[in-house]
């Protein structure tokens, strides 16, 4: 059986067709313009692919409450043309197949749980640190939703005493995204993260904020694995620093076999760059099962 997968992002839409064993048979990338331009192009791609269902991992915030009149819509995004857009409804109507829908980070979490390093785990988190910070959560074997979906990238974090930067989030200033996402790094240090590799003070502070948030996620969710992805995490020197700081911040309070094997606990994604599209594929498979 073939399934459609869509990774819906603010700059590009990655469309793919795959099978239930996690094989991608074909994929294309289409730039994200207005819904009027982009949606027909996406439908055209999927139309003749004989897909049994479509899964979408979407930039947010999105409405995931099935009882809501706006289920499947994109909500208050800064991408104005997409605000309030009924993305699920459009595909249901035009492709006439079941549509699975979740956030892009929940999609990546699902991809890692199904075919990657979190396979078989019932509780884990996926954090992406890029243009923003997003967190996908699987808890008790299910993607965590709640009112809508977690927004743990906006967890409030105190600025460190030696950091005068006020934070970039328009809503909170110094939330994790406001302090540690790519644009905050760029504004604080005057250059993009890619160009700051040789500035250890940049990554020491970055590791502090990420470790602070990760420690809180551990306390709240008790995840069995923590996957850190996104452009900023290409700075691989962050991983050992984050592991060390998390261990310090936990203060010996928690002792589990997972925490005893930190190198295998806080890890980069395991599916190359395919965790998002594979997660979308699985969302499609799950939609068919109802
Ligand atoms: P997006 O979040 O838009 O999907 P990315 O995950 O690539 O895309 O995140 C882009 C952000 O990550 C930018 O702010 C960029 O400066 C930063 N970034 C990308 N690559 C690196 C890198 N190698 N080192 C540090 N920061 C990076
Ligand atoms: Zn915020």
PDB file of C-alpha atoms and ligand atoms in Angstrom:
ATOM      1  CA  UNK A   1       0.000   0.000   0.000  1.00  0.00           C
ATOM      2  CA  UNK A   2       1.194   3.541  -0.702  1.00  0.00           C
ATOM      3  CA  UNK A   3       0.810   6.556   1.563  1.00  0.00           C
ATOM      4  CA  UNK A   4       1.328  10.263   1.009  1.00  0.00           C
ATOM      5  CA  UNK A   5       3.486  12.277   3.394  1.00  0.00           C
ATOM      6  CA  UNK A   6       3.715  16.059   3.626  1.00  0.00           C
ATOM      7  CA  UNK A   7       6.155  18.016   5.743  1.00  0.00           C
ATOM      8  CA  UNK A   8       4.574  21.461   5.674  1.00  0.00           C
ATOM      9  CA  UNK A   9       7.097  24.183   6.498  1.00  0.00           C
ATOM     10  CA  UNK A  10       7.141  27.948   6.274  1.00  0.00           C
ATOM     11  CA  UNK A  11       9.652  28.007   3.425  1.00  0.00           C
ATOM     12  CA  UNK A  12       9.093  24.667   1.699  1.00  0.00           C
ATOM     13  CA  UNK A  13       6.666  21.798   1.429  1.00  0.00           C
ATOM     14  CA  UNK A  14       8.270  18.362   1.190  1.00  0.00           C
ATOM     15  CA  UNK A  15       5.915  15.842  -0.429  1.00  0.00           C
ATOM     16  CA  UNK A  16       6.643  12.135  -0.563  1.00  0.00           C
ATOM     17  CA  UNK A  17       5.100   8.779  -1.302  1.00  0.00           C
ATOM     18  CA  UNK A  18       6.102   5.791   0.791  1.00  0.00           C
ATOM     19  CA  UNK A  19       5.138   2.364   1.985  1.00  0.00           C
ATOM     20  CA  UNK A  20       4.243   1.002   5.419  1.00  0.00           C
ATOM     21  CA  UNK A  21       7.757  -0.319   6.006  1.00  0.00           C
ATOM     22  CA  UNK A  22       9.095   3.240   5.985  1.00  0.00           C
ATOM     23  CA  UNK A  23      10.483   3.284   2.428  1.00  0.00           C
ATOM     24  CA  UNK A  24      10.267   6.587   0.587  1.00  0.00           C
ATOM     25  CA  UNK A  25       9.573   5.872  -3.098  1.00  0.00           C
ATOM     26  CA  UNK A  26       9.495   9.414  -4.392  1.00  0.00           C
ATOM     27  CA  UNK A  27       9.797  12.944  -3.052  1.00  0.00           C
ATOM     28  CA  UNK A  28       9.664  16.544  -4.236  1.00  0.00           C
ATOM     29  CA  UNK A  29      10.058  19.920  -2.579  1.00  0.00           C
ATOM     30  CA  UNK A  30       7.705  22.767  -3.452  1.00  0.00           C
ATOM     31  CA  UNK A  31       8.257  26.330  -2.197  1.00  0.00           C
ATOM     32  CA  UNK A  32       5.671  27.617   0.279  1.00  0.00           C
ATOM     33  CA  UNK A  33       3.833  30.544  -1.275  1.00  0.00           C
ATOM     34  CA  UNK A  34       0.209  31.487  -0.623  1.00  0.00           C
ATOM     35  CA  UNK A  35      -2.336  28.673  -0.114  1.00  0.00           C
ATOM     36  CA  UNK A  36      -3.975  29.626  -3.445  1.00  0.00           C
ATOM     37  CA  UNK A  37      -0.731  28.887  -5.294  1.00  0.00           C
ATOM     38  CA  UNK A  38       0.760  26.108  -3.181  1.00  0.00           C
ATOM     39  CA  UNK A  39      -2.212  23.901  -2.319  1.00  0.00           C
ATOM     40  CA  UNK A  40      -3.221  23.041  -5.912  1.00  0.00           C
ATOM     41  CA  UNK A  41       0.429  22.186  -6.666  1.00  0.00           C
ATOM     42  CA  UNK A  42       0.563  19.829  -3.671  1.00  0.00           C
ATOM     43  CA  UNK A  43      -2.713  18.176  -4.675  1.00  0.00           C
ATOM     44  CA  UNK A  44      -1.487  17.749  -8.199  1.00  0.00           C
ATOM     45  CA  UNK A  45       1.565  15.892  -6.895  1.00  0.00           C
ATOM     46  CA  UNK A  46      -0.465  13.468  -4.772  1.00  0.00           C
ATOM     47  CA  UNK A  47      -3.408  13.084  -7.167  1.00  0.00           C
ATOM     48  CA  UNK A  48      -2.100  10.303  -9.417  1.00  0.00           C
ATOM     49  CA  UNK A  49       0.036   8.504  -6.812  1.00  0.00           C
ATOM     50  CA  UNK A  50      -2.685   6.067  -5.676  1.00  0.00           C
ATOM     51  CA  UNK A  51      -2.200   6.860  -2.004  1.00  0.00           C
ATOM     52  CA  UNK A  52      -4.460   5.195   0.580  1.00  0.00           C
ATOM     53  CA  UNK A  53      -4.124   8.096   3.034  1.00  0.00           C
ATOM     54  CA  UNK A  54      -2.133  11.297   3.581  1.00  0.00           C
ATOM     55  CA  UNK A  55      -0.196  12.328   6.697  1.00  0.00           C
ATOM     56  CA  UNK A  56       0.795  15.942   7.376  1.00  0.00           C
ATOM     57  CA  UNK A  57       3.374  17.247   9.830  1.00  0.00           C
ATOM     58  CA  UNK A  58       2.665  20.967   9.861  1.00  0.00           C
ATOM     59  CA  UNK A  59       4.209  24.194  11.156  1.00  0.00           C
ATOM     60  CA  UNK A  60       2.067  25.580  13.937  1.00  0.00           C
ATOM     61  CA  UNK A  61       0.221  26.474  15.866  1.00  0.00           C
ATOM     62  CA  UNK A  62      -2.528  24.217  14.524  1.00  0.00           C
ATOM     63  CA  UNK A  63      -5.915  23.023  15.764  1.00  0.00           C
ATOM     64  CA  UNK A  64      -5.716  19.354  16.785  1.00  0.00           C
ATOM     65  CA  UNK A  65      -8.943  19.262  18.819  1.00  0.00           C
ATOM     66  CA  UNK A  66     -11.263  16.928  16.916  1.00  0.00           C
ATOM     67  CA  UNK A  67     -14.288  18.427  18.662  1.00  0.00           C
ATOM     68  CA  UNK A  68     -13.400  21.921  17.411  1.00  0.00           C
ATOM     69  CA  UNK A  69     -15.074  23.571  14.404  1.00  0.00           C
ATOM     70  CA  UNK A  70     -11.606  24.534  13.202  1.00  0.00           C
ATOM     71  CA  UNK A  71      -9.945  21.098  13.568  1.00  0.00           C
ATOM     72  CA  UNK A  72      -7.244  20.713  10.942  1.00  0.00           C
ATOM     73  CA  UNK A  73      -6.803  24.455  10.473  1.00  0.00           C
ATOM     74  CA  UNK A  74      -3.597  26.452  10.889  1.00  0.00           C
ATOM     75  CA  UNK A  75      -4.082  28.971  13.724  1.00  0.00           C
ATOM     76  CA  UNK A  76      -2.300  32.244  14.677  1.00  0.00           C
ATOM     77  CA  UNK A  77       0.803  31.810  12.535  1.00  0.00           C
ATOM     78  CA  UNK A  78       2.900  34.854  11.631  1.00  0.00           C
ATOM     79  CA  UNK A  79       2.648  33.576   8.032  1.00  0.00           C
ATOM     80  CA  UNK A  80      -0.430  35.707   7.378  1.00  0.00           C
ATOM     81  CA  UNK A  81      -1.638  34.048   4.177  1.00  0.00           C
ATOM     82  CA  UNK A  82      -1.914  30.730   6.063  1.00  0.00           C
ATOM     83  CA  UNK A  83      -3.572  32.049   9.205  1.00  0.00           C
ATOM     84  CA  UNK A  84      -6.888  30.248   9.742  1.00  0.00           C
ATOM     85  CA  UNK A  85      -6.347  28.078   6.666  1.00  0.00           C
ATOM     86  CA  UNK A  86      -8.165  24.716   6.554  1.00  0.00           C
ATOM     87  CA  UNK A  87      -5.283  22.620   5.263  1.00  0.00           C
ATOM     88  CA  UNK A  88      -6.781  19.234   6.232  1.00  0.00           C
ATOM     89  CA  UNK A  89     -10.187  20.120   4.768  1.00  0.00           C
ATOM     90  CA  UNK A  90      -8.645  21.028   1.415  1.00  0.00           C
ATOM     91  CA  UNK A  91      -6.822  17.712   1.087  1.00  0.00           C
ATOM     92  CA  UNK A  92      -9.812  15.659   2.296  1.00  0.00           C
ATOM     93  CA  UNK A  93     -12.026  17.317  -0.268  1.00  0.00           C
ATOM     94  CA  UNK A  94      -9.628  17.103  -3.211  1.00  0.00           C
ATOM     95  CA  UNK A  95      -7.859  13.782  -2.594  1.00  0.00           C
ATOM     96  CA  UNK A  96     -10.764  11.947  -0.944  1.00  0.00           C
ATOM     97  CA  UNK A  97      -8.515   9.901   1.354  1.00  0.00           C
ATOM     98  CA  UNK A  98      -8.156   9.909   5.166  1.00  0.00           C
ATOM     99  CA  UNK A  99      -5.846  12.685   6.364  1.00  0.00           C
ATOM    100  CA  UNK A 100      -3.652  12.450   9.486  1.00  0.00           C
ATOM    101  CA  UNK A 101      -2.498  15.745  10.959  1.00  0.00           C
ATOM    102  CA  UNK A 102      -0.076  16.819  13.656  1.00  0.00           C
ATOM    103  CA  UNK A 103       2.693  19.324  14.336  1.00  0.00           C
ATOM    104  CA  UNK A 104       5.984  19.046  12.462  1.00  0.00           C
ATOM    105  CA  UNK A 105       7.843  18.216  15.694  1.00  0.00           C
ATOM    106  CA  UNK A 106       5.292  15.625  16.778  1.00  0.00           C
ATOM    107  CA  UNK A 107       5.804  14.193  13.271  1.00  0.00           C
ATOM    108  CA  UNK A 108       9.563  14.002  13.800  1.00  0.00           C
ATOM    109  CA  UNK A 109       8.984  12.368  17.194  1.00  0.00           C
ATOM    110  CA  UNK A 110       6.707   9.803  15.569  1.00  0.00           C
ATOM    111  CA  UNK A 111       9.254   9.084  12.839  1.00  0.00           C
ATOM    112  CA  UNK A 112      11.942   8.409  15.454  1.00  0.00           C
ATOM    113  CA  UNK A 113       9.517   6.274  17.502  1.00  0.00           C
ATOM    114  CA  UNK A 114       8.537   4.188  14.514  1.00  0.00           C
ATOM    115  CA  UNK A 115      11.792   3.729  12.628  1.00  0.00           C
ATOM    116  CA  UNK A 116      14.505   5.490  14.590  1.00  0.00           C
ATOM    117  CA  UNK A 117      16.348   5.663  17.882  1.00  0.00           C
ATOM    118  CA  UNK A 118      13.179   5.965  19.989  1.00  0.00           C
ATOM    119  CA  UNK A 119      11.673   2.801  18.511  1.00  0.00           C
ATOM    120  CA  UNK A 120       9.725   0.872  21.145  1.00  0.00           C
ATOM    121  CA  UNK A 121       9.819   3.714  23.699  1.00  0.00           C
ATOM    122  CA  UNK A 122       6.454   4.873  25.037  1.00  0.00           C
ATOM    123  CA  UNK A 123       7.725   8.199  26.426  1.00  0.00           C
ATOM    124  CA  UNK A 124      10.255  10.448  24.707  1.00  0.00           C
ATOM    125  CA  UNK A 125      10.691  13.994  23.433  1.00  0.00           C
ATOM    126  CA  UNK A 126      11.993  15.547  20.229  1.00  0.00           C
ATOM    127  CA  UNK A 127      13.288  19.107  20.441  1.00  0.00           C
ATOM    128  CA  UNK A 128      14.124  21.098  17.324  1.00  0.00           C
ATOM    129  CA  UNK A 129      16.315  24.166  17.699  1.00  0.00           C
ATOM    130  CA  UNK A 130      16.248  26.168  14.481  1.00  0.00           C
ATOM    131  CA  UNK A 131      14.416  29.339  13.449  1.00  0.00           C
ATOM    132  CA  UNK A 132      12.223  28.596  16.463  1.00  0.00           C
ATOM    133  CA  UNK A 133      12.221  25.932  19.143  1.00  0.00           C
ATOM    134  CA  UNK A 134       9.600  23.185  18.916  1.00  0.00           C
ATOM    135  CA  UNK A 135       9.031  20.179  21.120  1.00  0.00           C
ATOM    136  CA  UNK A 136       7.221  16.982  20.139  1.00  0.00           C
ATOM    137  CA  UNK A 137       6.197  14.611  22.899  1.00  0.00           C
ATOM    138  CA  UNK A 138       5.208  10.981  22.987  1.00  0.00           C
ATOM    139  CA  UNK A 139       3.770  10.009  26.373  1.00  0.00           C
ATOM    140  CA  UNK A 140       2.215   6.684  27.273  1.00  0.00           C
ATOM    141  CA  UNK A 141       2.715   5.561  23.659  1.00  0.00           C
ATOM    142  CA  UNK A 142       0.744   8.458  22.145  1.00  0.00           C
ATOM    143  CA  UNK A 143       1.652  11.850  20.751  1.00  0.00           C
ATOM    144  CA  UNK A 144       0.727  14.365  23.426  1.00  0.00           C
ATOM    145  CA  UNK A 145      -1.956  16.888  22.473  1.00  0.00           C
ATOM    146  CA  UNK A 146      -3.958  18.416  25.319  1.00  0.00           C
ATOM    147  CA  UNK A 147      -5.773  21.703  24.583  1.00  0.00           C
ATOM    148  CA  UNK A 148      -3.879  21.823  21.290  1.00  0.00           C
ATOM    149  CA  UNK A 149      -0.287  20.639  21.504  1.00  0.00           C
ATOM    150  CA  UNK A 150       2.666  21.367  23.772  1.00  0.00           C
ATOM    151  CA  UNK A 151       4.479  24.664  23.183  1.00  0.00           C
ATOM    152  CA  UNK A 152       7.462  23.707  25.286  1.00  0.00           C
ATOM    153  CA  UNK A 153       9.818  25.744  23.096  1.00  0.00           C
ATOM    154  CA  UNK A 154       8.276  28.771  24.821  1.00  0.00           C
ATOM    155  CA  UNK A 155       9.108  27.480  28.302  1.00  0.00           C
ATOM    156  CA  UNK A 156      10.117  30.523  30.356  1.00  0.00           C
ATOM    157  CA  UNK A 157      13.779  30.540  31.302  1.00  0.00           C
ATOM    158  CA  UNK A 158      15.583  33.064  33.495  1.00  0.00           C
ATOM    159  CA  UNK A 159      18.343  34.897  31.667  1.00  0.00           C
ATOM    160  CA  UNK A 160      21.728  33.933  33.097  1.00  0.00           C
ATOM    161  CA  UNK A 161      23.342  36.645  35.250  1.00  0.00           C
ATOM    162  CA  UNK A 162      26.137  37.242  32.756  1.00  0.00           C
ATOM    163  CA  UNK A 163      23.768  37.476  29.759  1.00  0.00           C
ATOM    164  CA  UNK A 164      22.355  40.983  29.257  1.00  0.00           C
ATOM    165  CA  UNK A 165      20.412  39.936  26.135  1.00  0.00           C
ATOM    166  CA  UNK A 166      16.700  40.672  26.542  1.00  0.00           C
ATOM    167  CA  UNK A 167      15.422  37.775  24.405  1.00  0.00           C
ATOM    168  CA  UNK A 168      13.806  37.715  20.988  1.00  0.00           C
ATOM    169  CA  UNK A 169      10.359  36.203  21.518  1.00  0.00           C
ATOM    170  CA  UNK A 170       7.694  38.873  20.862  1.00  0.00           C
ATOM    171  CA  UNK A 171       5.429  37.224  23.440  1.00  0.00           C
ATOM    172  CA  UNK A 172       7.818  36.362  26.277  1.00  0.00           C
ATOM    173  CA  UNK A 173      11.244  37.861  25.672  1.00  0.00           C
ATOM    174  CA  UNK A 174      13.292  35.273  27.496  1.00  0.00           C
ATOM    175  CA  UNK A 175      11.554  31.989  26.821  1.00  0.00           C
ATOM    176  CA  UNK A 176      13.759  29.193  25.470  1.00  0.00           C
ATOM    177  CA  UNK A 177      13.032  30.191  21.864  1.00  0.00           C
ATOM    178  CA  UNK A 178      13.684  33.855  22.680  1.00  0.00           C
ATOM    179  CA  UNK A 179      17.053  33.025  24.232  1.00  0.00           C
ATOM    180  CA  UNK A 180      18.357  30.055  22.272  1.00  0.00           C
ATOM    181  CA  UNK A 181      16.828  29.720  18.771  1.00  0.00           C
ATOM    182  CA  UNK A 182      18.961  30.619  15.732  1.00  0.00           C
ATOM    183  CA  UNK A 183      17.689  34.225  15.404  1.00  0.00           C
ATOM    184  CA  UNK A 184      18.452  34.885  19.104  1.00  0.00           C
ATOM    185  CA  UNK A 185      22.000  33.583  18.671  1.00  0.00           C
ATOM    186  CA  UNK A 186      22.402  35.847  15.647  1.00  0.00           C
ATOM    187  CA  UNK A 187      21.068  38.949  17.404  1.00  0.00           C
ATOM    188  CA  UNK A 188      23.043  38.379  20.613  1.00  0.00           C
ATOM    189  CA  UNK A 189      26.396  37.627  18.996  1.00  0.00           C
ATOM    190  CA  UNK A 190      26.058  39.605  15.742  1.00  0.00           C
ATOM    191  CA  UNK A 191      26.530  36.644  13.385  1.00  0.00           C
ATOM    192  CA  UNK A 192      24.657  33.516  12.377  1.00  0.00           C
ATOM    193  CA  UNK A 193      25.331  30.358  14.373  1.00  0.00           C
ATOM    194  CA  UNK A 194      27.038  28.787  11.357  1.00  0.00           C
ATOM    195  CA  UNK A 195      29.758  31.466  11.560  1.00  0.00           C
ATOM    196  CA  UNK A 196      30.326  31.177  15.325  1.00  0.00           C
ATOM    197  CA  UNK A 197      31.731  27.677  15.543  1.00  0.00           C
ATOM    198  CA  UNK A 198      35.057  28.879  16.970  1.00  0.00           C
ATOM    199  CA  UNK A 199      33.544  30.983  19.750  1.00  0.00           C
ATOM    200  CA  UNK A 200      33.306  28.601  22.741  1.00  0.00           C
ATOM    201  CA  UNK A 201      31.468  31.192  24.869  1.00  0.00           C
ATOM    202  CA  UNK A 202      28.570  31.094  22.379  1.00  0.00           C
ATOM    203  CA  UNK A 203      28.063  27.356  22.784  1.00  0.00           C
ATOM    204  CA  UNK A 204      28.682  27.309  26.534  1.00  0.00           C
ATOM    205  CA  UNK A 205      25.788  29.763  26.998  1.00  0.00           C
ATOM    206  CA  UNK A 206      23.642  27.974  24.415  1.00  0.00           C
ATOM    207  CA  UNK A 207      24.242  24.655  26.190  1.00  0.00           C
ATOM    208  CA  UNK A 208      23.256  26.296  29.494  1.00  0.00           C
ATOM    209  CA  UNK A 209      19.837  27.377  28.191  1.00  0.00           C
ATOM    210  CA  UNK A 210      19.156  24.099  26.405  1.00  0.00           C
ATOM    211  CA  UNK A 211      20.207  22.105  29.475  1.00  0.00           C
ATOM    212  CA  UNK A 212      17.970  24.270  31.676  1.00  0.00           C
ATOM    213  CA  UNK A 213      14.950  23.493  29.493  1.00  0.00           C
ATOM    214  CA  UNK A 214      15.854  19.823  29.057  1.00  0.00           C
ATOM    215  CA  UNK A 215      16.168  19.437  32.835  1.00  0.00           C
ATOM    216  CA  UNK A 216      12.651  20.836  33.216  1.00  0.00           C
ATOM    217  CA  UNK A 217      11.335  18.528  30.491  1.00  0.00           C
ATOM    218  CA  UNK A 218      12.889  15.583  32.347  1.00  0.00           C
ATOM    219  CA  UNK A 219      11.186  16.606  35.587  1.00  0.00           C
ATOM    220  CA  UNK A 220       7.774  17.071  33.942  1.00  0.00           C
ATOM    221  CA  UNK A 221       7.603  14.240  31.427  1.00  0.00           C
ATOM    222  CA  UNK A 222      10.147  11.652  32.555  1.00  0.00           C
ATOM    223  CA  UNK A 223      11.141  10.921  28.948  1.00  0.00           C
ATOM    224  CA  UNK A 224      13.145   7.778  28.218  1.00  0.00           C
ATOM    225  CA  UNK A 225      15.054   9.529  25.435  1.00  0.00           C
ATOM    226  CA  UNK A 226      15.644  13.137  24.405  1.00  0.00           C
ATOM    227  CA  UNK A 227      16.377  13.851  20.758  1.00  0.00           C
ATOM    228  CA  UNK A 228      17.784  17.276  19.883  1.00  0.00           C
ATOM    229  CA  UNK A 229      17.592  18.273  16.215  1.00  0.00           C
ATOM    230  CA  UNK A 230      17.333  21.379  14.019  1.00  0.00           C
ATOM    231  CA  UNK A 231      19.960  23.609  12.417  1.00  0.00           C
ATOM    232  CA  UNK A 232      21.535  24.882  15.654  1.00  0.00           C
ATOM    233  CA  UNK A 233      22.195  21.322  16.862  1.00  0.00           C
ATOM    234  CA  UNK A 234      24.564  20.865  13.914  1.00  0.00           C
ATOM    235  CA  UNK A 235      27.031  22.363  16.397  1.00  0.00           C
ATOM    236  CA  UNK A 236      27.902  18.916  17.701  1.00  0.00           C
ATOM    237  CA  UNK A 237      30.037  20.295  20.537  1.00  0.00           C
ATOM    238  CA  UNK A 238      26.736  21.203  22.210  1.00  0.00           C
ATOM    239  CA  UNK A 239      25.881  17.579  23.000  1.00  0.00           C
ATOM    240  CA  UNK A 240      28.596  16.782  25.574  1.00  0.00           C
ATOM    241  CA  UNK A 241      28.114  20.200  27.189  1.00  0.00           C
ATOM    242  CA  UNK A 242      24.344  19.756  27.468  1.00  0.00           C
ATOM    243  CA  UNK A 243      24.745  16.244  28.920  1.00  0.00           C
ATOM    244  CA  UNK A 244      27.170  17.521  31.528  1.00  0.00           C
ATOM    245  CA  UNK A 245      25.047  20.530  32.491  1.00  0.00           C
ATOM    246  CA  UNK A 246      21.855  18.451  32.713  1.00  0.00           C
ATOM    247  CA  UNK A 247      23.633  16.038  35.039  1.00  0.00           C
ATOM    248  CA  UNK A 248      24.710  18.987  37.208  1.00  0.00           C
ATOM    249  CA  UNK A 249      21.268  20.611  37.178  1.00  0.00           C
ATOM    250  CA  UNK A 250      19.558  17.362  38.169  1.00  0.00           C
ATOM    251  CA  UNK A 251      21.799  17.446  41.217  1.00  0.00           C
ATOM    252  CA  UNK A 252      21.754  13.695  41.734  1.00  0.00           C
ATOM    253  CA  UNK A 253      18.036  13.790  42.526  1.00  0.00           C
ATOM    254  CA  UNK A 254      17.034  11.324  39.812  1.00  0.00           C
ATOM    255  CA  UNK A 255      18.879   8.084  39.247  1.00  0.00           C
ATOM    256  CA  UNK A 256      17.691   5.929  36.372  1.00  0.00           C
ATOM    257  CA  UNK A 257      19.429   3.580  33.976  1.00  0.00           C
ATOM    258  CA  UNK A 258      18.745   6.062  31.154  1.00  0.00           C
ATOM    259  CA  UNK A 259      20.420   8.950  33.018  1.00  0.00           C
ATOM    260  CA  UNK A 260      23.293   6.622  33.801  1.00  0.00           C
ATOM    261  CA  UNK A 261      23.944   6.319  30.057  1.00  0.00           C
ATOM    262  CA  UNK A 262      23.807  10.014  29.104  1.00  0.00           C
ATOM    263  CA  UNK A 263      25.503   9.530  25.713  1.00  0.00           C
ATOM    264  CA  UNK A 264      22.570   7.357  24.714  1.00  0.00           C
ATOM    265  CA  UNK A 265      19.955   9.510  26.448  1.00  0.00           C
ATOM    266  CA  UNK A 266      20.437  12.991  24.962  1.00  0.00           C
ATOM    267  CA  UNK A 267      21.091  12.294  21.301  1.00  0.00           C
ATOM    268  CA  UNK A 268      20.887  13.753  17.780  1.00  0.00           C
ATOM    269  CA  UNK A 269      18.192  12.478  15.368  1.00  0.00           C
ATOM    270  CA  UNK A 270      18.919   9.027  13.955  1.00  0.00           C
ATOM    271  CA  UNK A 271      17.159   9.134  10.579  1.00  0.00           C
ATOM    272  CA  UNK A 272      19.364  11.596   8.733  1.00  0.00           C
ATOM    273  CA  UNK A 273      16.998  14.368   7.769  1.00  0.00           C
ATOM    274  CA  UNK A 274      14.105  11.960   7.172  1.00  0.00           C
ATOM    275  CA  UNK A 275      12.502  11.864  10.617  1.00  0.00           C
ATOM    276  CA  UNK A 276       9.933  14.526   9.643  1.00  0.00           C
ATOM    277  CA  UNK A 277       8.821  13.011   6.362  1.00  0.00           C
ATOM    278  CA  UNK A 278       8.785   9.488   7.819  1.00  0.00           C
ATOM    279  CA  UNK A 279       6.690  10.739  10.730  1.00  0.00           C
ATOM    280  CA  UNK A 280       4.233  12.249   8.248  1.00  0.00           C
ATOM    281  CA  UNK A 281       4.109   8.879   6.468  1.00  0.00           C
ATOM    282  CA  UNK A 282       3.215   7.191   9.759  1.00  0.00           C
ATOM    283  CA  UNK A 283       0.554   9.842  10.439  1.00  0.00           C
ATOM    284  CA  UNK A 284      -0.998   8.801   7.111  1.00  0.00           C
ATOM    285  CA  UNK A 285      -0.819   5.104   8.005  1.00  0.00           C
ATOM    286  CA  UNK A 286      -2.464   5.818  11.366  1.00  0.00           C
ATOM    287  CA  UNK A 287      -5.192   7.896   9.684  1.00  0.00           C
ATOM    288  CA  UNK A 288      -6.164   4.932   7.527  1.00  0.00           C
ATOM    289  CA  UNK A 289      -6.552   2.757  10.596  1.00  0.00           C
ATOM    290  CA  UNK A 290      -8.787   5.457  12.076  1.00  0.00           C
TER     291      UNK A 290
HETATM  292  P1  LIG B   1      13.983  25.833  10.214  1.00  0.00           P
HETATM  293  O1  LIG B   1      13.938  25.962  11.698  1.00  0.00           O
HETATM  294  O2  LIG B   1      13.670  27.131   9.521  1.00  0.00           O
HETATM  295  O3  LIG B   1      13.229  24.687   9.681  1.00  0.00           O
HETATM  296  P2  LIG B   1      16.765  25.113  10.584  1.00  0.00           P
HETATM  297  O4  LIG B   1      16.451  24.017  11.552  1.00  0.00           O
HETATM  298  O5  LIG B   1      17.865  24.881   9.602  1.00  0.00           O
HETATM  299  O6  LIG B   1      15.491  25.542   9.767  1.00  0.00           O
HETATM  300  O7  LIG B   1      17.115  26.383  11.463  1.00  0.00           O
HETATM  301  C1  LIG B   1      17.610  27.558  10.915  1.00  0.00           C
HETATM  302  C2  LIG B   1      18.356  28.313  12.011  1.00  0.00           C
HETATM  303  O8  LIG B   1      19.415  27.478  12.492  1.00  0.00           O
HETATM  304  C3  LIG B   1      18.981  29.594  11.539  1.00  0.00           C
HETATM  305  O9  LIG B   1      18.802  30.583  12.537  1.00  0.00           O
HETATM  306  C4  LIG B   1      20.457  29.248  11.362  1.00  0.00           C
HETATM  307  O10 LIG B   1      21.298  30.352  11.602  1.00  0.00           O
HETATM  308  C5  LIG B   1      20.654  28.165  12.385  1.00  0.00           C
HETATM  309  N1  LIG B   1      21.654  27.189  11.914  1.00  0.00           N
HETATM  310  C6  LIG B   1      21.604  26.446  10.791  1.00  0.00           C
HETATM  311  N2  LIG B   1      22.712  25.689  10.647  1.00  0.00           N
HETATM  312  C7  LIG B   1      23.491  25.963  11.715  1.00  0.00           C
HETATM  313  C8  LIG B   1      24.782  25.519  12.161  1.00  0.00           C
HETATM  314  N3  LIG B   1      25.496  24.640  11.446  1.00  0.00           N
HETATM  315  N4  LIG B   1      25.247  26.013  13.310  1.00  0.00           N
HETATM  316  C9  LIG B   1      24.543  26.894  14.034  1.00  0.00           C
HETATM  317  N5  LIG B   1      23.341  27.372  13.669  1.00  0.00           N
HETATM  318  C10 LIG B   1      22.822  26.930  12.530  1.00  0.00           C
HETATM  319 ZN1  LIG B   2       8.139  32.675  23.641  1.00  0.00          ZN
END
